[in-house]
CSV table of C-alpha atoms in Angstrom, one decimal:
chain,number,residue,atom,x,y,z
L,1,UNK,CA,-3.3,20.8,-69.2
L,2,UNK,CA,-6.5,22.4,-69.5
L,3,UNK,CA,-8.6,19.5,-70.3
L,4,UNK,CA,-6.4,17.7,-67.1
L,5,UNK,CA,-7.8,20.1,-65.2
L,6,UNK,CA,-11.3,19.4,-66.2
L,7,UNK,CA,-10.8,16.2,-65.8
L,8,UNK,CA,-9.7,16.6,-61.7
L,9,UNK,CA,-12.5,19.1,-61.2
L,10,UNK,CA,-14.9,17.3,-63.0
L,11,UNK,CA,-14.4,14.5,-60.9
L,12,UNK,CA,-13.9,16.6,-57.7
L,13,UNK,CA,-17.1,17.5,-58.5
L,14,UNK,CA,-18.3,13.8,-58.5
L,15,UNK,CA,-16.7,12.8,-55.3
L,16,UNK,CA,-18.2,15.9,-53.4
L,17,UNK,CA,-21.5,15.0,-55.1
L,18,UNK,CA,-21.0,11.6,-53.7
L,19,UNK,CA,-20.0,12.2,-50.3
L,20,UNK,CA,-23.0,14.4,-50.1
L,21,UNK,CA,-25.3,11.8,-51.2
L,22,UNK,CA,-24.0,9.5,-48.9
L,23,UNK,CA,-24.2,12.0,-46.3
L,24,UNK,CA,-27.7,12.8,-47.0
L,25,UNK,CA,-28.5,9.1,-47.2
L,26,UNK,CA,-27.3,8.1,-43.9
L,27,UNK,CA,-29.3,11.2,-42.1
L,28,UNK,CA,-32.2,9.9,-43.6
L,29,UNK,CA,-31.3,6.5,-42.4
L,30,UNK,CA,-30.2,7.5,-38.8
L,31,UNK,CA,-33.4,9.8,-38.6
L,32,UNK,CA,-35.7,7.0,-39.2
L,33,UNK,CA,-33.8,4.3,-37.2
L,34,UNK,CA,-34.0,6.9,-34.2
L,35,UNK,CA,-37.6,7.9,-34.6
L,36,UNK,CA,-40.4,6.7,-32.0
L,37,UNK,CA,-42.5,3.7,-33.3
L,38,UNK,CA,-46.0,4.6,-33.0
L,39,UNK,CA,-46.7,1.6,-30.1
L,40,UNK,CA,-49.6,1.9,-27.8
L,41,UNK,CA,-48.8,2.2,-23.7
L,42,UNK,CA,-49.7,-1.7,-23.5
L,43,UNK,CA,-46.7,-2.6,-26.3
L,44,UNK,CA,-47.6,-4.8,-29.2
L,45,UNK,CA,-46.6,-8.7,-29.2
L,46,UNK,CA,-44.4,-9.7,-32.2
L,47,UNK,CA,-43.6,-13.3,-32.4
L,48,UNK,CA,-40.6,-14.5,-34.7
L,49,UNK,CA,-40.4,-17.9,-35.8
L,50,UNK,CA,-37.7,-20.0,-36.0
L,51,UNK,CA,-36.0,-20.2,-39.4
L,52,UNK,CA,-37.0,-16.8,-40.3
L,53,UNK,CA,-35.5,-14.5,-42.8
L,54,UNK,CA,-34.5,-10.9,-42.2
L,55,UNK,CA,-36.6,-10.0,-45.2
L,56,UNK,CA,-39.8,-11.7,-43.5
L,57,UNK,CA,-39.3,-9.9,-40.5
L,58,UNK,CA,-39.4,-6.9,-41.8
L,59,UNK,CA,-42.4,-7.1,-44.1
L,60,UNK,CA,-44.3,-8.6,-41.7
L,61,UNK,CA,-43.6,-5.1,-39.6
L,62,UNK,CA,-44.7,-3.1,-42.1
L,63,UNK,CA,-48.1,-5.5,-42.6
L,64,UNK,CA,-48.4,-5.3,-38.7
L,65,UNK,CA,-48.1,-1.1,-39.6
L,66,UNK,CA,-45.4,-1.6,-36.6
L,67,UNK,CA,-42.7,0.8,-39.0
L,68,UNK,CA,-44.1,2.8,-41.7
L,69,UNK,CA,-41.7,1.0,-44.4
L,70,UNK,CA,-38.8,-0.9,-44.5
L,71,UNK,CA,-36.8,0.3,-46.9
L,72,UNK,CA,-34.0,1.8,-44.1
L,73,UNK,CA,-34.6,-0.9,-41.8
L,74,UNK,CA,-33.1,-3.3,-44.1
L,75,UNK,CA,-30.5,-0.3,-45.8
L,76,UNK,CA,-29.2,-0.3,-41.9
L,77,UNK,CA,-29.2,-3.8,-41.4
L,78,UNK,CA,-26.9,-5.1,-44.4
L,79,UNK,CA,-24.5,-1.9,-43.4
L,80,UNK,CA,-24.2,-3.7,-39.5
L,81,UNK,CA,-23.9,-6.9,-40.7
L,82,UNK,CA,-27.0,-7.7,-38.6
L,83,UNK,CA,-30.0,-9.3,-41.4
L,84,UNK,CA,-28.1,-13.1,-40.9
L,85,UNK,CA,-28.6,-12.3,-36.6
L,86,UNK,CA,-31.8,-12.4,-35.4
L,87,UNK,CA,-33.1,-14.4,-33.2
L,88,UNK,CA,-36.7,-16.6,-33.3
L,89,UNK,CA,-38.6,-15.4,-30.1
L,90,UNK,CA,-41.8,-13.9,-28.5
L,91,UNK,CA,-41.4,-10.8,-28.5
L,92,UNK,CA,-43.1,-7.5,-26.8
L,93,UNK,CA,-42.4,-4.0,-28.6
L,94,UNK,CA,-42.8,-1.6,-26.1
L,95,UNK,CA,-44.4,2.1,-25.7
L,96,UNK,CA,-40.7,4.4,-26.6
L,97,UNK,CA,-39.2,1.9,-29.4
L,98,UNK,CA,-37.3,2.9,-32.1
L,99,UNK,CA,-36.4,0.9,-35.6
L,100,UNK,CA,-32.6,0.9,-34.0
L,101,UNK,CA,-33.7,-0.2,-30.6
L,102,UNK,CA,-36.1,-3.0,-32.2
L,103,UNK,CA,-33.9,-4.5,-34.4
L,104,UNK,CA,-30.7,-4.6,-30.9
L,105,UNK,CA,-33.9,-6.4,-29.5
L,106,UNK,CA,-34.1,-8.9,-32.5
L,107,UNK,CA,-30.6,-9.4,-32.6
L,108,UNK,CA,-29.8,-10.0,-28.7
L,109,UNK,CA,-32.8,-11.9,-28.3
L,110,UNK,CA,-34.5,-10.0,-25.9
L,111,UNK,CA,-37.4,-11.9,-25.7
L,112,UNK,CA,-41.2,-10.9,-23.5
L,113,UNK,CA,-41.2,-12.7,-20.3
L,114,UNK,CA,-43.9,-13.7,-18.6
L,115,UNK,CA,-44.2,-14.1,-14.6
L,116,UNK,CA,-45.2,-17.1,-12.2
L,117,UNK,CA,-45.5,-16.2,-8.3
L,118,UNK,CA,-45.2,-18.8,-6.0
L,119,UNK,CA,-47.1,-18.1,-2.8
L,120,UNK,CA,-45.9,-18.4,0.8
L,121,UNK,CA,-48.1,-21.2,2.3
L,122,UNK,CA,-49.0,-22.9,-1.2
L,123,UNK,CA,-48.8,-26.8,-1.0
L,124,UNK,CA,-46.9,-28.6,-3.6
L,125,UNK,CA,-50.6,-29.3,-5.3
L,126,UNK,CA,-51.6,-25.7,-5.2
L,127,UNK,CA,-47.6,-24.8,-7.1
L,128,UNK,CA,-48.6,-27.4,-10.1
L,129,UNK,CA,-52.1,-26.2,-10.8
L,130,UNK,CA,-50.9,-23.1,-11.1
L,131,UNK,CA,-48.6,-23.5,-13.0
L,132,UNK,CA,-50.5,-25.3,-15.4
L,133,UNK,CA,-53.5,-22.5,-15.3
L,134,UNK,CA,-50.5,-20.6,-16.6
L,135,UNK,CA,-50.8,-20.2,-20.6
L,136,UNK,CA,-47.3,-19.6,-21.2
L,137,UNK,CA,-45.8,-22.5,-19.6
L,138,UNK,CA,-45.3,-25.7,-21.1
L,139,UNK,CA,-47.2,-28.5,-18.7
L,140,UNK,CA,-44.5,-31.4,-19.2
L,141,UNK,CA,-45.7,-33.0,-15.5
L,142,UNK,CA,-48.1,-34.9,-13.7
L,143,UNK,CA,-48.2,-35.4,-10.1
L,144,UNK,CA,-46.5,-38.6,-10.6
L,145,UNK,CA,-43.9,-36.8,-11.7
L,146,UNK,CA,-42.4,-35.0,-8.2
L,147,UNK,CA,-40.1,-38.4,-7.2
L,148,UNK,CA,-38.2,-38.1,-10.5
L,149,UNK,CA,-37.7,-34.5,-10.9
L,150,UNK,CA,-36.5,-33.9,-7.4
L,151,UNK,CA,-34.0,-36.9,-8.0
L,152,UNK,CA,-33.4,-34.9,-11.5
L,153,UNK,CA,-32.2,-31.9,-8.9
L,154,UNK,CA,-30.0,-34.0,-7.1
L,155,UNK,CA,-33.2,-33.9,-3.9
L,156,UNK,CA,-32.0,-35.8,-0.9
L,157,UNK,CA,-35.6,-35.9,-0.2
L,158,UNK,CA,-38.8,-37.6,-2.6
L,159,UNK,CA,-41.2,-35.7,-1.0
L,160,UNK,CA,-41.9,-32.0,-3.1
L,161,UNK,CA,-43.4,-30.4,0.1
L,162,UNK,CA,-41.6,-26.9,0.8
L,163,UNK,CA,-38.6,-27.7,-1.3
L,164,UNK,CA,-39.5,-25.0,-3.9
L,165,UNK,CA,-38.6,-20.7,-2.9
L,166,UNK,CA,-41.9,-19.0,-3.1
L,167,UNK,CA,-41.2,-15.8,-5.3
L,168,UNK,CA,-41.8,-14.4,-8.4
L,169,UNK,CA,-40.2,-16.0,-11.5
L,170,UNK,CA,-39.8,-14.3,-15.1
L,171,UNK,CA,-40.0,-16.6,-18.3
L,172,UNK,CA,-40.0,-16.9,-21.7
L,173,UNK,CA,-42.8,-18.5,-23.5
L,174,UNK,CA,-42.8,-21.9,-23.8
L,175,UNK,CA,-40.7,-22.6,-20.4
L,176,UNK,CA,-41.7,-25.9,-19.2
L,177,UNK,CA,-42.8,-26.2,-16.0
L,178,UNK,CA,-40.3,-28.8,-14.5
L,179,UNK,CA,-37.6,-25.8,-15.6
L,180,UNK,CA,-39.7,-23.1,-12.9
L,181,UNK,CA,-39.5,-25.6,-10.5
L,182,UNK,CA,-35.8,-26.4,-11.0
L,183,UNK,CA,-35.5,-22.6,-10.5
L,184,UNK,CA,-37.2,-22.4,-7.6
L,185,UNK,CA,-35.9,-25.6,-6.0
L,186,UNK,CA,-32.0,-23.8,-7.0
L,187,UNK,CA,-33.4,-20.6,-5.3
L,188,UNK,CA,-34.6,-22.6,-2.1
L,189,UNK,CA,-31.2,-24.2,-1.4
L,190,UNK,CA,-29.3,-21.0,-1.7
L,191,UNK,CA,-31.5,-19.6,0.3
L,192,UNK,CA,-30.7,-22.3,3.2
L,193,UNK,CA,-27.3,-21.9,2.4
L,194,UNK,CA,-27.5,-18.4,3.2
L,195,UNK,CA,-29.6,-18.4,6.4
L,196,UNK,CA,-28.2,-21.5,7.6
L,197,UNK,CA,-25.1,-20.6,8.9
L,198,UNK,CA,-26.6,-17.3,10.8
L,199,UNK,CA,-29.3,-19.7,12.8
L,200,UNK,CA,-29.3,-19.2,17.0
L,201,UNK,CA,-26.9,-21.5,19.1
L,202,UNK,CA,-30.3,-22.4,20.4
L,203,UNK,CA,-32.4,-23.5,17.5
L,204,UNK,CA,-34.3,-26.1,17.3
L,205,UNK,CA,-33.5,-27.8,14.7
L,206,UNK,CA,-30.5,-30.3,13.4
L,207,UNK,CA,-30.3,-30.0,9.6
L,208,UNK,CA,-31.7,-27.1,7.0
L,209,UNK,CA,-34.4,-30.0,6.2
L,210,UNK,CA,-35.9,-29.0,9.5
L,211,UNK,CA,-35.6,-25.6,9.2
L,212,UNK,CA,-37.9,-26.3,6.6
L,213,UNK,CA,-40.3,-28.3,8.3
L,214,UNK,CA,-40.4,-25.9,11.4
L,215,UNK,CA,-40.4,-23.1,9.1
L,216,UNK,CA,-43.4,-24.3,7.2
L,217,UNK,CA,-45.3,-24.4,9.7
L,218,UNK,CA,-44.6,-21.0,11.3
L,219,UNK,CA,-45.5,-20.0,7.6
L,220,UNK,CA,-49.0,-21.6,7.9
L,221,UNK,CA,-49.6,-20.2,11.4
L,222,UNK,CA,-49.3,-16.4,10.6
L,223,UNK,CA,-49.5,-14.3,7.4
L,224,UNK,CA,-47.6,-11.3,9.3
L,225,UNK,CA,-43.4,-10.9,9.1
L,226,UNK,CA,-43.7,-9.0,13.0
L,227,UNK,CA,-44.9,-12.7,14.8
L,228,UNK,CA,-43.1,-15.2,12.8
L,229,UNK,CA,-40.0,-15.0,15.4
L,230,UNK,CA,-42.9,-14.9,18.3
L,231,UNK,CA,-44.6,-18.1,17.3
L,232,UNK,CA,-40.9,-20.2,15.9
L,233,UNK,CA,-40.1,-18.9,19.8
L,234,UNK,CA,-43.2,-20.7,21.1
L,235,UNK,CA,-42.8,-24.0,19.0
L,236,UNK,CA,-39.2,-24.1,20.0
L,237,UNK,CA,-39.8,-23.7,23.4
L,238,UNK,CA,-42.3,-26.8,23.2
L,239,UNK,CA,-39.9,-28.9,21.8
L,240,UNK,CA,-37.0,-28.1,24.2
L,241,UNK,CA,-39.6,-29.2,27.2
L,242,UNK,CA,-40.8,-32.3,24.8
L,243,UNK,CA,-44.3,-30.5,24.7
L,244,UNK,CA,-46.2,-31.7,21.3
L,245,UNK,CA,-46.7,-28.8,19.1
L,246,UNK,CA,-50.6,-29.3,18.8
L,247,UNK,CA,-50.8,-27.1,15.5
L,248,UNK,CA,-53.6,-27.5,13.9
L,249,UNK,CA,-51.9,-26.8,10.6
L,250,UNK,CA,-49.9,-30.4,10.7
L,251,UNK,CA,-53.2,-32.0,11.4
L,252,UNK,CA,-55.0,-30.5,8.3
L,253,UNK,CA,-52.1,-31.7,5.9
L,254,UNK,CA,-52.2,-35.1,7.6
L,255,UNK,CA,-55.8,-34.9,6.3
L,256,UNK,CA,-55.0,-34.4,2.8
L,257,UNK,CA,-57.1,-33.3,0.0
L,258,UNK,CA,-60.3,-35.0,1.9
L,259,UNK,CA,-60.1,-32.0,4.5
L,260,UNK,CA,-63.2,-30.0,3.8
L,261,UNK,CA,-62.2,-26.7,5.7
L,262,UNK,CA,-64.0,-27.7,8.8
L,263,UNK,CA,-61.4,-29.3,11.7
L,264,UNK,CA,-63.5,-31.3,14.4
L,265,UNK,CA,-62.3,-33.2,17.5
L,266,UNK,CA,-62.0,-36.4,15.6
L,267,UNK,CA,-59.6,-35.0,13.5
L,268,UNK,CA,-57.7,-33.6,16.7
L,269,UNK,CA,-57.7,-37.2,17.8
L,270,UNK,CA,-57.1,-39.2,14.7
L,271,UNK,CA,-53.6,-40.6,14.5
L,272,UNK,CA,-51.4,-39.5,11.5
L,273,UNK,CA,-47.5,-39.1,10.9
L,274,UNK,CA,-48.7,-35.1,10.6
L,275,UNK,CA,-51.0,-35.0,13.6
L,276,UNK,CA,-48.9,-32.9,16.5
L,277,UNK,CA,-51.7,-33.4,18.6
L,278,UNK,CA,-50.8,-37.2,18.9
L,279,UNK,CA,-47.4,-37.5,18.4
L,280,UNK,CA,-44.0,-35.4,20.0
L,281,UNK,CA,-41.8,-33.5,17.2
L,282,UNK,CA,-41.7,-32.5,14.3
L,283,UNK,CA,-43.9,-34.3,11.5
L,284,UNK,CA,-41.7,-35.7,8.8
L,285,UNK,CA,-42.1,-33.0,6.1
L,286,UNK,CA,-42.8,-29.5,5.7
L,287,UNK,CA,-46.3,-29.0,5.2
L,288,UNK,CA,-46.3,-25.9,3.0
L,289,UNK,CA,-43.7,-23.8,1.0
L,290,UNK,CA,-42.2,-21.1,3.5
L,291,UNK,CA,-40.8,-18.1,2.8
L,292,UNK,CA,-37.5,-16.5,3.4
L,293,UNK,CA,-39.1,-14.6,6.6
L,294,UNK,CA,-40.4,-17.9,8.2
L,295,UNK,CA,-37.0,-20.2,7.2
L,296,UNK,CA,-34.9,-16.7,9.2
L,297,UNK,CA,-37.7,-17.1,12.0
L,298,UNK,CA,-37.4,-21.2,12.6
L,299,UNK,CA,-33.7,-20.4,12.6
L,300,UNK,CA,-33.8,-17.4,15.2
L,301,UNK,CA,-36.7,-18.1,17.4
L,302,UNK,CA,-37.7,-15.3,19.6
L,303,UNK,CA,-37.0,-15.7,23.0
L,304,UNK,CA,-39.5,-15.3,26.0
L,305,UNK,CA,-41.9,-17.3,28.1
L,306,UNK,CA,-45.0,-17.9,25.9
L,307,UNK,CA,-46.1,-21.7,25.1
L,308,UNK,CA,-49.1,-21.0,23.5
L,309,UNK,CA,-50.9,-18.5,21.1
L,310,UNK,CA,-54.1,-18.4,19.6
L,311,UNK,CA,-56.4,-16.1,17.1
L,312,UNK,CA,-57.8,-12.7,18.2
L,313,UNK,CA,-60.1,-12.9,15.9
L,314,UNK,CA,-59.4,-9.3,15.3
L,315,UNK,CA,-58.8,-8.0,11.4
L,316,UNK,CA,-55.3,-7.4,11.6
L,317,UNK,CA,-54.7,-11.3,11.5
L,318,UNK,CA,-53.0,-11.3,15.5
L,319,UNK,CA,-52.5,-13.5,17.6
L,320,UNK,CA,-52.3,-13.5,22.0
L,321,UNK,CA,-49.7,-14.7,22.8
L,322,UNK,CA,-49.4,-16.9,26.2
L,323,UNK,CA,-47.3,-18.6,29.1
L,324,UNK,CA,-49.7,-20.7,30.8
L,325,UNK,CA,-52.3,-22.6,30.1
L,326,UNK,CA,-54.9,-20.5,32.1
L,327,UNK,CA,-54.0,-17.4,30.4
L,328,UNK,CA,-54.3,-19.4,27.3
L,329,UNK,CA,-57.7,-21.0,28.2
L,330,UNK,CA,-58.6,-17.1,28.3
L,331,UNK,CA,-57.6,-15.9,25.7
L,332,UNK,CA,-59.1,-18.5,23.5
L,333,UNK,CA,-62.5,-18.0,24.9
L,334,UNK,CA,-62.2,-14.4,24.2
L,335,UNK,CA,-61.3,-15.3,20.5
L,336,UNK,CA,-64.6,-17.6,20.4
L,337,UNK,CA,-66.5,-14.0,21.9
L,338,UNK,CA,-65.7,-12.0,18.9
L,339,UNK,CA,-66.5,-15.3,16.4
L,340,UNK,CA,-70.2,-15.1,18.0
L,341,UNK,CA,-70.3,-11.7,17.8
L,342,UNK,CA,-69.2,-11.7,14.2
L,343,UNK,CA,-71.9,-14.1,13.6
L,344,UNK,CA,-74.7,-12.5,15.1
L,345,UNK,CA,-73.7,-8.8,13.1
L,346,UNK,CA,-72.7,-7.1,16.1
């Protein structure tokens, strides 16, 4: 009986020492798994290849000096199950990362992305080369290419002009670029969607295609939100009274790449499908990518009396507004004061 007892405590005295080990152990391993990494503000870039082993990973964050060792990292990994889950990526480690936090980022694939801005009033050209000046997306595209990737997004239209959302995208590394556009093509026709159905009984235009076109303009004509409805009122206006739209704008694109920043009479003059000078309408395209501010103005022109605007030359990017042509004659000449004066220093 005695030595049964010995026996029972003795092993008591086993399993206590073993739940206490275990205990210890897993303190250890949950105090290093939810201790701070020692990652500067900027975070560090960790890239995982595909095909890589847990084991890899790891060392390679302890040869990067990332984690001090790896010992609990991969203790905590076989526990969860997690060594046969990670995921190949580019990855950024940020300022406030723990082992625990690192490796839920390995394992959901939480990759670094990367952002491309498209900007209100960029040209079709303007969106590819940036996008190819952009390191971390793939160039898969030529400017050969616009026909079949807009029939690719199921386009009703070959033309590329104003068919993509200007707005900031976020990306992996090694997005192509014909998948950004497809985003912001996506993003463009929801946004017509949207603001379609809330234009003005009065707007000037038939179809969301010349929403664009109208609203492309607009976009071109005026950098500030407050006179986009002011000067979509003063276009719409010209069309109701079959007025042509004389924006220089539509004459520049009509020009094409050859335009070297300086617009002269000739140009004014100078038949084109684009030149509103010449011809009544709308020109057949948009000439720019608008915005959702400028696609809401085309839509819901402000009302009023004004046919005409023009530059007041003043630094706030304004224009003066007009209703006749006298007022109009006016104010330009006063715009053409303050372009001498600028000239001469005073």
């Amino acid at each position: 009986m005695q030595a049964l007892n010995r026996w029972l405590l003795s092993g008591l005295a086993i399993f206590v020492a073993a739940c206490v080990a275990v205990g210890l152990l897993a303190l250890q391993v949950n105090r290093f798994m939810n201790t701070e990494l020692d990652v500067p503000e900027t975070g560090v870039a960790f890239e995982i290849p595909a095909g890589s082993s847990f084991a890899s990973v790891s060392r390679r964050l302890v040869e990067q000096e990332i984690v001090s060792g790896d010992r609990w990292l991969r203790l905590y990994a076989r526990w969860h199950k997690l060594t046969g889950a990670i995921q190949a990526g580019d990855y950024l480690i940020e300022k406030g990362a723990t082992p625990e936090s690192l490796l839920q980022q390995f394992t959901t694939g939480d990759v670094r992305l990367y952002s491309f801005t498209i900007i209100e009033g960029w040209s079709y050209r303007e969106v590819l080369a940036a996008l190819h000046r952009n390191a971390a997306i793939e160039v898969t595209m030529t400017d050969e290419d616009w026909p079949a990737l807009l029939e690719s997004l199921g386009a009703n239209h070959t033309h590329p002009e104003g068919m993509f959302l200007p707005e900031t995208y976020n990306f992996p590394s090694e997005t192509t670029d014909k998948a950004l556009l497809g985003q912001a093509y996506q993003l463009m026709q929801k946004v017509l969607a949207e603001e379609w159905p809330n234009r003005a009984e009065d707007a000037p235009v038939k179809t969301p295609y010349e929403a664009l076109i109208l609203a492309s303009i607009v976009e071109k004509e005026t950098a500030r939100t407050d006179e986009r409805p002011r000067i979509a009122g003063v276009f719409a206006r010209r069309l109701q009274k079959r007025m042509r739209l004389q924006t220089d704008p539509t004459v520049i694109y009509g020009i094409g790449p050859a335009f070297d920043g300086n617009i002269t009479r000739k140009h004014l003059r100078t038949d084109t499908p684009y030149n509103t000078y010449t011809r009544h309408g709308l020109p057949p395209t948009p000439i720019a990518m608008p915005g959702r501010d400028a696609i809401r103005a085309a839509l819901n022109p402000a009302s009023g009396e004004e046919l005409y605007f023009v530059a007041t030359g003043l630094d706030d990017g304004s224009h003066k507004f007009s209703a006749t042509k006298a007022e109009h004659d006016a104010a330009v000449a006063e715009y053409l004061r303050r372009l001498r004066q600028r000239r001469n220093g005073s």
